[in-house]
CSV table of C-alpha atoms in Angstrom, one decimal:
chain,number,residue,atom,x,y,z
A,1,UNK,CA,251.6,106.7,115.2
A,2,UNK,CA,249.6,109.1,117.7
A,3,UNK,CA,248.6,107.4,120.8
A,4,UNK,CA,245.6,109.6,122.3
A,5,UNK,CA,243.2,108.3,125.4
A,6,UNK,CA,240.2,108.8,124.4
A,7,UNK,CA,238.0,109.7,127.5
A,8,UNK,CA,234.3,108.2,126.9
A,9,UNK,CA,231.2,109.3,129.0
A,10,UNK,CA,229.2,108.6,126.1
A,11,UNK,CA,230.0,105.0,126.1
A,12,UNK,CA,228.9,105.1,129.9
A,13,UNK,CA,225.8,106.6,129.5
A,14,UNK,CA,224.9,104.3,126.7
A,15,UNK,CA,225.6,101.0,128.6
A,16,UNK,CA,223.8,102.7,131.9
A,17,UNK,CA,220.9,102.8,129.8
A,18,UNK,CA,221.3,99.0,129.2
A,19,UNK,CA,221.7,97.8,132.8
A,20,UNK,CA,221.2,94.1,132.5
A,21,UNK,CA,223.5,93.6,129.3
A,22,UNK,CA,227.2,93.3,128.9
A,23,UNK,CA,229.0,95.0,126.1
A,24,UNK,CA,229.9,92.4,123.4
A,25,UNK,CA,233.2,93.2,121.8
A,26,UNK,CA,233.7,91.2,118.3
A,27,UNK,CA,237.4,91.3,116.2
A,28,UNK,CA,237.0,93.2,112.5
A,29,UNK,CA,239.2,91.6,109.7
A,30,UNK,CA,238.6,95.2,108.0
A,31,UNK,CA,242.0,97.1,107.4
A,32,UNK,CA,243.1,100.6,108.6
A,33,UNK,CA,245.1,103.3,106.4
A,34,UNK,CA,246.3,106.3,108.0
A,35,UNK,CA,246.2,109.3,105.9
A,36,UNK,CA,248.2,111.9,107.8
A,37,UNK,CA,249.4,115.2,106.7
A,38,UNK,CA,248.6,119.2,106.4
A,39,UNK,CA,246.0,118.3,103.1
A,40,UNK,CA,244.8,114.6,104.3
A,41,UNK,CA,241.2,116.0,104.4
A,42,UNK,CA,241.4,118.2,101.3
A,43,UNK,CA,242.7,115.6,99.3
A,44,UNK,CA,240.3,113.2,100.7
A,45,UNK,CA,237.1,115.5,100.2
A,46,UNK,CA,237.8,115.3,96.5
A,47,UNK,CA,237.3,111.5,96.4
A,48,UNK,CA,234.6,111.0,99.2
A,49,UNK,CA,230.8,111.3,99.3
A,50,UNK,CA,230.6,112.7,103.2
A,51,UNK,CA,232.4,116.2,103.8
A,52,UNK,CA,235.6,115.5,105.4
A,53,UNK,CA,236.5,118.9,105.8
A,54,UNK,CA,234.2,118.2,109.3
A,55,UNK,CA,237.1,116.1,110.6
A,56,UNK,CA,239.2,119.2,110.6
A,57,UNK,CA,237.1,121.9,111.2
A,58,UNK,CA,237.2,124.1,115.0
A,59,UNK,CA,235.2,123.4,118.0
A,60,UNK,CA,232.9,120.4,118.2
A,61,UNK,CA,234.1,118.1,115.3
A,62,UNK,CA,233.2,114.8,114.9
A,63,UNK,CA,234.9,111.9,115.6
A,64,UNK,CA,234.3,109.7,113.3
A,65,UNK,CA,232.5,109.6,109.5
A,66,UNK,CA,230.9,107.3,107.3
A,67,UNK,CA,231.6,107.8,103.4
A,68,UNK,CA,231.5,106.3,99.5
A,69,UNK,CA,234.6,106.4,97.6
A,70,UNK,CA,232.4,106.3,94.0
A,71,UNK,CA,233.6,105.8,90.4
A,72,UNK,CA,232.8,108.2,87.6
A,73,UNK,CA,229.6,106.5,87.0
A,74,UNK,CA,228.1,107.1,90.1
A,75,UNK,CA,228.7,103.9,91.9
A,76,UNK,CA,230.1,102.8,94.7
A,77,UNK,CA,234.0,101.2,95.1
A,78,UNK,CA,234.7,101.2,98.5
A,79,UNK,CA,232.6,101.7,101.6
A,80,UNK,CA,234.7,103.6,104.9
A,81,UNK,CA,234.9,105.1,108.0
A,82,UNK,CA,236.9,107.6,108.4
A,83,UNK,CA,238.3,108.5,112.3
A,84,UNK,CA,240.0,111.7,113.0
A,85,UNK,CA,242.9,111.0,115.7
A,86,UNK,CA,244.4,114.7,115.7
A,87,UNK,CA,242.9,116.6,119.3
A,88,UNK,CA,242.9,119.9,117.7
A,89,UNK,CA,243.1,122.2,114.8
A,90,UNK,CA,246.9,123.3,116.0
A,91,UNK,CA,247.8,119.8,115.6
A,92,UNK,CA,248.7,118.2,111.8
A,93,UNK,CA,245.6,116.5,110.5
A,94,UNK,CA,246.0,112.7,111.1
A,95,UNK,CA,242.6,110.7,109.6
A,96,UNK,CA,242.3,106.7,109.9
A,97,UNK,CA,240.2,105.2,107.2
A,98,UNK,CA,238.9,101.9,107.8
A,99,UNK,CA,237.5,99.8,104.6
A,100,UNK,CA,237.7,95.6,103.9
A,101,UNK,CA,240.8,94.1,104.0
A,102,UNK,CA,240.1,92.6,100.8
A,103,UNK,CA,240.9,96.2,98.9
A,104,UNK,CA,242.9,97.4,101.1
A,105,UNK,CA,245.8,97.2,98.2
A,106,UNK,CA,243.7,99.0,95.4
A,107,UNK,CA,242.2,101.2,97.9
A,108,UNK,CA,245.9,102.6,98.3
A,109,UNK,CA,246.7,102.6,94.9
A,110,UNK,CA,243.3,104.9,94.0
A,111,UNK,CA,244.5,107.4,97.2
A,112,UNK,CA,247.5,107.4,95.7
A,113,UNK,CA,246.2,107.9,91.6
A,114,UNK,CA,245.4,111.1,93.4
A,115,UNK,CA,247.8,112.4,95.4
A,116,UNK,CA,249.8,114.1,92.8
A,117,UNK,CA,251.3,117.0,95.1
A,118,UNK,CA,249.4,117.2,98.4
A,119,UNK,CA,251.1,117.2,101.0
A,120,UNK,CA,249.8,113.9,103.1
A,121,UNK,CA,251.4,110.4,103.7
A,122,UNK,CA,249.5,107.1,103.4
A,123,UNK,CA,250.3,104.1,104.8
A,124,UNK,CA,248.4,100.8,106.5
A,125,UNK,CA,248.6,100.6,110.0
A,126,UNK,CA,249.3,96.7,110.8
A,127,UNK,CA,249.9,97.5,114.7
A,128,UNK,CA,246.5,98.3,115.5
A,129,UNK,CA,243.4,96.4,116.1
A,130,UNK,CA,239.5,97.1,115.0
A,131,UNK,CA,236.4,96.0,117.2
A,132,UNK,CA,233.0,96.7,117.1
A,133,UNK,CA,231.3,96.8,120.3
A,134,UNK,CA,227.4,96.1,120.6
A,135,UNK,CA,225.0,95.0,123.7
A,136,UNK,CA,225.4,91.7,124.6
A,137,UNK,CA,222.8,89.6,126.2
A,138,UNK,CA,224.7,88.9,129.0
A,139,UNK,CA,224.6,90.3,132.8
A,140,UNK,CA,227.1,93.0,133.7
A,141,UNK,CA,227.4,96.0,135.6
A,142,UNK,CA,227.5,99.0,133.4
A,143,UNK,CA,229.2,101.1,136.6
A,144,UNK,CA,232.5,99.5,136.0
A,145,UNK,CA,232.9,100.9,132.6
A,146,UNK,CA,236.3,102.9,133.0
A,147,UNK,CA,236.3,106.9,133.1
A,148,UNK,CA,238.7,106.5,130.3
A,149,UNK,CA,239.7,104.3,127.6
A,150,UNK,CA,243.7,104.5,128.5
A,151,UNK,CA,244.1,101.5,126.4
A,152,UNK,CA,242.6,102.3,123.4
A,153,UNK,CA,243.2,104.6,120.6
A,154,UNK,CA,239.7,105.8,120.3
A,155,UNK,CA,236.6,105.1,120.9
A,156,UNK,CA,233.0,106.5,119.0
A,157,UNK,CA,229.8,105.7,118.6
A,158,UNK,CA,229.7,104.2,114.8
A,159,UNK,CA,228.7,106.9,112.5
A,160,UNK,CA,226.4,104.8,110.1
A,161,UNK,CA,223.3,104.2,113.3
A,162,UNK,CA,223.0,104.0,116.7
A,163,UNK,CA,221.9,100.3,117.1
A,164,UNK,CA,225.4,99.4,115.5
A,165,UNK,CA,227.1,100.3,118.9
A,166,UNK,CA,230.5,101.3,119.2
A,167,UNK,CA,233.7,101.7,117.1
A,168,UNK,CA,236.6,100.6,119.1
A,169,UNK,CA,240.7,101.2,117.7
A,170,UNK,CA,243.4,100.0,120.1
A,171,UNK,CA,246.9,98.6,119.7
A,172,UNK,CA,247.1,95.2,118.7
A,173,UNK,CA,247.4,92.4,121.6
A,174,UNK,CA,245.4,95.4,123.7
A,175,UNK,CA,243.2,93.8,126.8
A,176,UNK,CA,239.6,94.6,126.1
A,177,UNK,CA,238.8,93.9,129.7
A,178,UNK,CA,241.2,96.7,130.7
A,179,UNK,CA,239.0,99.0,128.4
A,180,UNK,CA,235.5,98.0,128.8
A,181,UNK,CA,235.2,96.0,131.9
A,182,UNK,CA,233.1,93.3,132.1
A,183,UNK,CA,232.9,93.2,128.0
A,184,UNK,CA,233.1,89.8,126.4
A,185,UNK,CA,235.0,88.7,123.5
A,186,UNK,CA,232.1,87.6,120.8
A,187,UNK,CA,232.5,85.3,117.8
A,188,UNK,CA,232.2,88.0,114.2
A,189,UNK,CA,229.5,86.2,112.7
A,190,UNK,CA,227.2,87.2,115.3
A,191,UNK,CA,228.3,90.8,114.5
A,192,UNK,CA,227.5,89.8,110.8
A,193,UNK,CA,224.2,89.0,111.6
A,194,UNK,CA,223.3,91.8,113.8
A,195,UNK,CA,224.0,94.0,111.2
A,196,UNK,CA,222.6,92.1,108.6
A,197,UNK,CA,219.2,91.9,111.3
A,198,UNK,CA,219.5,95.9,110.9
A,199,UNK,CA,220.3,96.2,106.9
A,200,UNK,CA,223.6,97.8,107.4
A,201,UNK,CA,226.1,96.7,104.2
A,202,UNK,CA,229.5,96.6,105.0
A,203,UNK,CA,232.2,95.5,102.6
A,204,UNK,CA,232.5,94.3,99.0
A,205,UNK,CA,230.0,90.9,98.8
A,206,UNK,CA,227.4,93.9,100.3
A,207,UNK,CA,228.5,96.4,97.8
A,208,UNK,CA,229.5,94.9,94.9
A,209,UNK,CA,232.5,97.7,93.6
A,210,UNK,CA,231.1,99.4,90.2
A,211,UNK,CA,227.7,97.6,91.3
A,212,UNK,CA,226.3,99.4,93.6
A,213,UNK,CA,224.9,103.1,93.7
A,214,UNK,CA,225.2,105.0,96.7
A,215,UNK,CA,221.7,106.3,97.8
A,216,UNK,CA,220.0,102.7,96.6
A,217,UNK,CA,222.4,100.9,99.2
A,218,UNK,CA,221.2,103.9,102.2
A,219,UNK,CA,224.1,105.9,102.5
A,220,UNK,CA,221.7,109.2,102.8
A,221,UNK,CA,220.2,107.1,106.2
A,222,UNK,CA,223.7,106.0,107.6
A,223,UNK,CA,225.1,109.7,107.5
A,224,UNK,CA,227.5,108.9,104.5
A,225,UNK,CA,226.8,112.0,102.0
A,226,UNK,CA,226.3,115.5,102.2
A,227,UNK,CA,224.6,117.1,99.6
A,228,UNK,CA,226.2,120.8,100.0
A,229,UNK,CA,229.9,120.4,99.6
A,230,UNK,CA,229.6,120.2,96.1
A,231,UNK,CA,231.2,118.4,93.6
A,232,UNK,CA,233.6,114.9,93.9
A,233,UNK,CA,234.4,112.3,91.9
A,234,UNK,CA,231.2,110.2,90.8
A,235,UNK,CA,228.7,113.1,91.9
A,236,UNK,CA,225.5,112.2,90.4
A,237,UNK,CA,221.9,113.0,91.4
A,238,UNK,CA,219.3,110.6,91.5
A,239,UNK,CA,215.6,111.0,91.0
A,240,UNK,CA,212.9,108.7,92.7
A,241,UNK,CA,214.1,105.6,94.2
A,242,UNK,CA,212.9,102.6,93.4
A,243,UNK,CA,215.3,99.7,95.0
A,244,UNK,CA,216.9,100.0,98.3
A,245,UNK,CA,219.1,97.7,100.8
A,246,UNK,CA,216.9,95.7,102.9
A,247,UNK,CA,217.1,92.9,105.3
A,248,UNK,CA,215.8,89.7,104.6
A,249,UNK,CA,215.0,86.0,106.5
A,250,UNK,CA,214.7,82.6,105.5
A,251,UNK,CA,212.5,80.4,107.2
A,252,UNK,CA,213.9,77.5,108.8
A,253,UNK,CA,214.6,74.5,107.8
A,254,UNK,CA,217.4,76.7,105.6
A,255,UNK,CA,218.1,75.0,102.1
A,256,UNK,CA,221.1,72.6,102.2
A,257,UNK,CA,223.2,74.4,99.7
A,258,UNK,CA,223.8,78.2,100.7
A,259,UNK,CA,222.0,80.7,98.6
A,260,UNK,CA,224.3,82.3,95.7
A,261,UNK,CA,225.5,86.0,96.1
A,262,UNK,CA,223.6,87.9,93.4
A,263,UNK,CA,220.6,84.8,93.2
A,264,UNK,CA,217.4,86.7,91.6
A,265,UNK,CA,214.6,87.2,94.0
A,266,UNK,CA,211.1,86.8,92.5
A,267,UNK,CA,207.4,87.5,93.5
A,268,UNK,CA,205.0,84.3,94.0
A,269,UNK,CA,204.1,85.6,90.5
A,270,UNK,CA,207.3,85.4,88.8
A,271,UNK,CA,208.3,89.3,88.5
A,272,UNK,CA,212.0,90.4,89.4
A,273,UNK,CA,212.0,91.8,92.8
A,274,UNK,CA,215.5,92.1,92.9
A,275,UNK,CA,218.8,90.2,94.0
A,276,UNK,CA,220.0,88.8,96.9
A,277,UNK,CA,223.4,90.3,97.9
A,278,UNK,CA,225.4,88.4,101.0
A,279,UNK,CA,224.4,86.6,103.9
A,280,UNK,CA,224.9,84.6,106.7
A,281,UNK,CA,222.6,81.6,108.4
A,282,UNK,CA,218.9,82.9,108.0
A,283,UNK,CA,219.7,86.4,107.7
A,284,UNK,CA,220.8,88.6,104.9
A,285,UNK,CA,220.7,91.5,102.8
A,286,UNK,CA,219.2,92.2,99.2
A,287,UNK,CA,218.6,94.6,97.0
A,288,UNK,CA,214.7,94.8,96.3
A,289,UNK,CA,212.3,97.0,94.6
A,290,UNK,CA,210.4,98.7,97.2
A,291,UNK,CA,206.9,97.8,95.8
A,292,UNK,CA,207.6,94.8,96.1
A,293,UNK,CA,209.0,94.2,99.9
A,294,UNK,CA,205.5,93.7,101.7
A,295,UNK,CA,205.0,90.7,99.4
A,296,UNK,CA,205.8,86.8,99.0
A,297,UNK,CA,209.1,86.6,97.9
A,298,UNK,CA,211.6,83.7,97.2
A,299,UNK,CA,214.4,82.1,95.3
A,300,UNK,CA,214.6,79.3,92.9
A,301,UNK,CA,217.3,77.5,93.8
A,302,UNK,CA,218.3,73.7,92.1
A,303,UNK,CA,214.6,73.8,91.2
A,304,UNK,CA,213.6,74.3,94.6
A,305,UNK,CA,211.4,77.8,95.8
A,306,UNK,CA,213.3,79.1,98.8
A,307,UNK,CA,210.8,81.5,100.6
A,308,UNK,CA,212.2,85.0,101.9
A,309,UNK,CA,210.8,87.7,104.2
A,310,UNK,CA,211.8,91.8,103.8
A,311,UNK,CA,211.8,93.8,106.4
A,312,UNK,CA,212.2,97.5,106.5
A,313,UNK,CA,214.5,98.6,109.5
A,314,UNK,CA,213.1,100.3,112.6
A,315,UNK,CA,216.0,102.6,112.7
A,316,UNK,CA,215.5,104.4,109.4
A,317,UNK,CA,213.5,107.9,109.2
A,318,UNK,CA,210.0,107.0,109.5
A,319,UNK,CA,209.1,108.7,106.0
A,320,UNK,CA,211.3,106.0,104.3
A,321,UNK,CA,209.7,103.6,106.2
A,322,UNK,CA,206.1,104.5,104.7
């Protein structure tokens, strides 16, 4: 495995512009496959909706990407970063993909349906560690932050928005206060409900595989599709859209039993506004017809009407917001 310190000014400049907030650090159960070889991004343009061929390409290239595998029908099966660990075009591609534990198995045996006579290697990557790393509400001194992360793999802005912070990769058992200083270890469900606060699906209770398609769950908005690298498996255009990804809050007192994934979300009048997805406490996300998110909405649940709110985030482009 390549070791690389990642030097991050970025990181500083984004917690300077903070000053009164600590950097929360939260634990990731998602899984990491390495894809390493002189045709990892060749092979893995074929099966992706971003252009991977970025990861490889000369001077600036990104970091990190965000990326669809799809099925042939258009719809989504796994939802992943990718993170390129190779510091130059003279050295032999090496790409981390990060997507939910949960597939990580069938997730390698799709790579692998593919493969056929590339020459790349595949294989999970137990010894490392996944954080995410978002403002905290807690007093620090952004100064501290190091002038670089020796302990840590890498270290990016996330690819899918800027209010989702930081991705951070470091060997497992790694001290985060040796890499962000000051930082504090924070419990994952608050990272669950900062991204559900922002409508940003990740995993497979968010996006049902087969379920759902790519540009109704905002992977145009979070960076995760180019339109001109032409075709891959499950390319399909889609006209007007009529349902997106939203957030969503329940007023308080919350029901006693906890809403169902897929529950149907109806207007005060009865219509289908769409279904409710995953969640966590008040928040969630759902997938709702967009004339209907500036109206009453709720859930029948046990014969009980749970009320719900949309919202439509602040960070997407302000056409989609209109």
């Amino acid at each position: 495995m390549l070791v690389r310190a990642i030097t991050a000014p970025g990181l500083r400049r984004w917690c300077r512009g903070r000053r009164g907030t600590a950097a929360a650090c939260f634990p990731l159960g998602r899984a990491l496959l390495g894809v390493r070889g002189a045709d990892a991004a060749m092979f893995l343009q074929g099966l992706l909706t971003n252009d991977v061929t970025q990861l490889v390409a000369a001077g600036d290239a990104p970091p990190a990407l965000y990326a669809h595998a799809l099925n042939v029908q258009g719809r989504c099966l796994y939802d992943v970063i990718l993170y390129r660990l190779h510091g130059s075009t003279a050295e032999e591609p090496h790409i981390l993909l990060e997507c939910d534990s949960s597939v990580l198995d069938s997730i390698q045996k799709h790579l692998k349906l593919y493969k056929i006579r590339r020459k790349v290697t595949i294989a999970p990557c137990p010894d490392l560690s996944l954080w995410a790393v978002i403002p905290g509400e807690q007093p620090g001194d952004a100064s501290s932050l190091p002038k670089c992360a020796d302990p840590a793999l890498l270290l990016t802005p996330d690819p899918r928005a800027e209010v989702m912070g930081w991705r951070l990769i470091a060997k497992k058992g790694a001290n985060l206060s040796e890499i962000i200083p000051g930082s504090q270890v924070g419990d994952v469900q608050d990272y669950h409900r900062h991204r559900y606060k922002q409508g940003i699906p990740e995993g497979v209770k968010d996006l049902p595989p087969g379920v759902a398609l790519p540009l109704e769950s905002n992977l145009a908005f979070m960076n995760g599709i180019s339109f001109t690298k032409g075709c891959y498996i499950g390319t399909h255009h889609m006209g007007v859209i009529r349902k997106r990804l939203l957030p969503v809050s329940f007023p308080e007192p919350l029901p006693a039993a906890a809403i169902p994934e897929g529950a149907e979300i109806l207007t005060e009048s009865g219509k289908r506004a769409g279904k409710f997805r995953a969640g966590g406490g008040e928040l969630g996300i759902a997938l709702l017809r967009l004339a209907h998110v500036n109206e009453p909405l709720c859930i029948n649940l046990g014969g009980d009407r749970v009320k719900l709110k949309a919202a439509t985030p602040q960070w997407w482009p302000k056409a989609a917001a209109k």
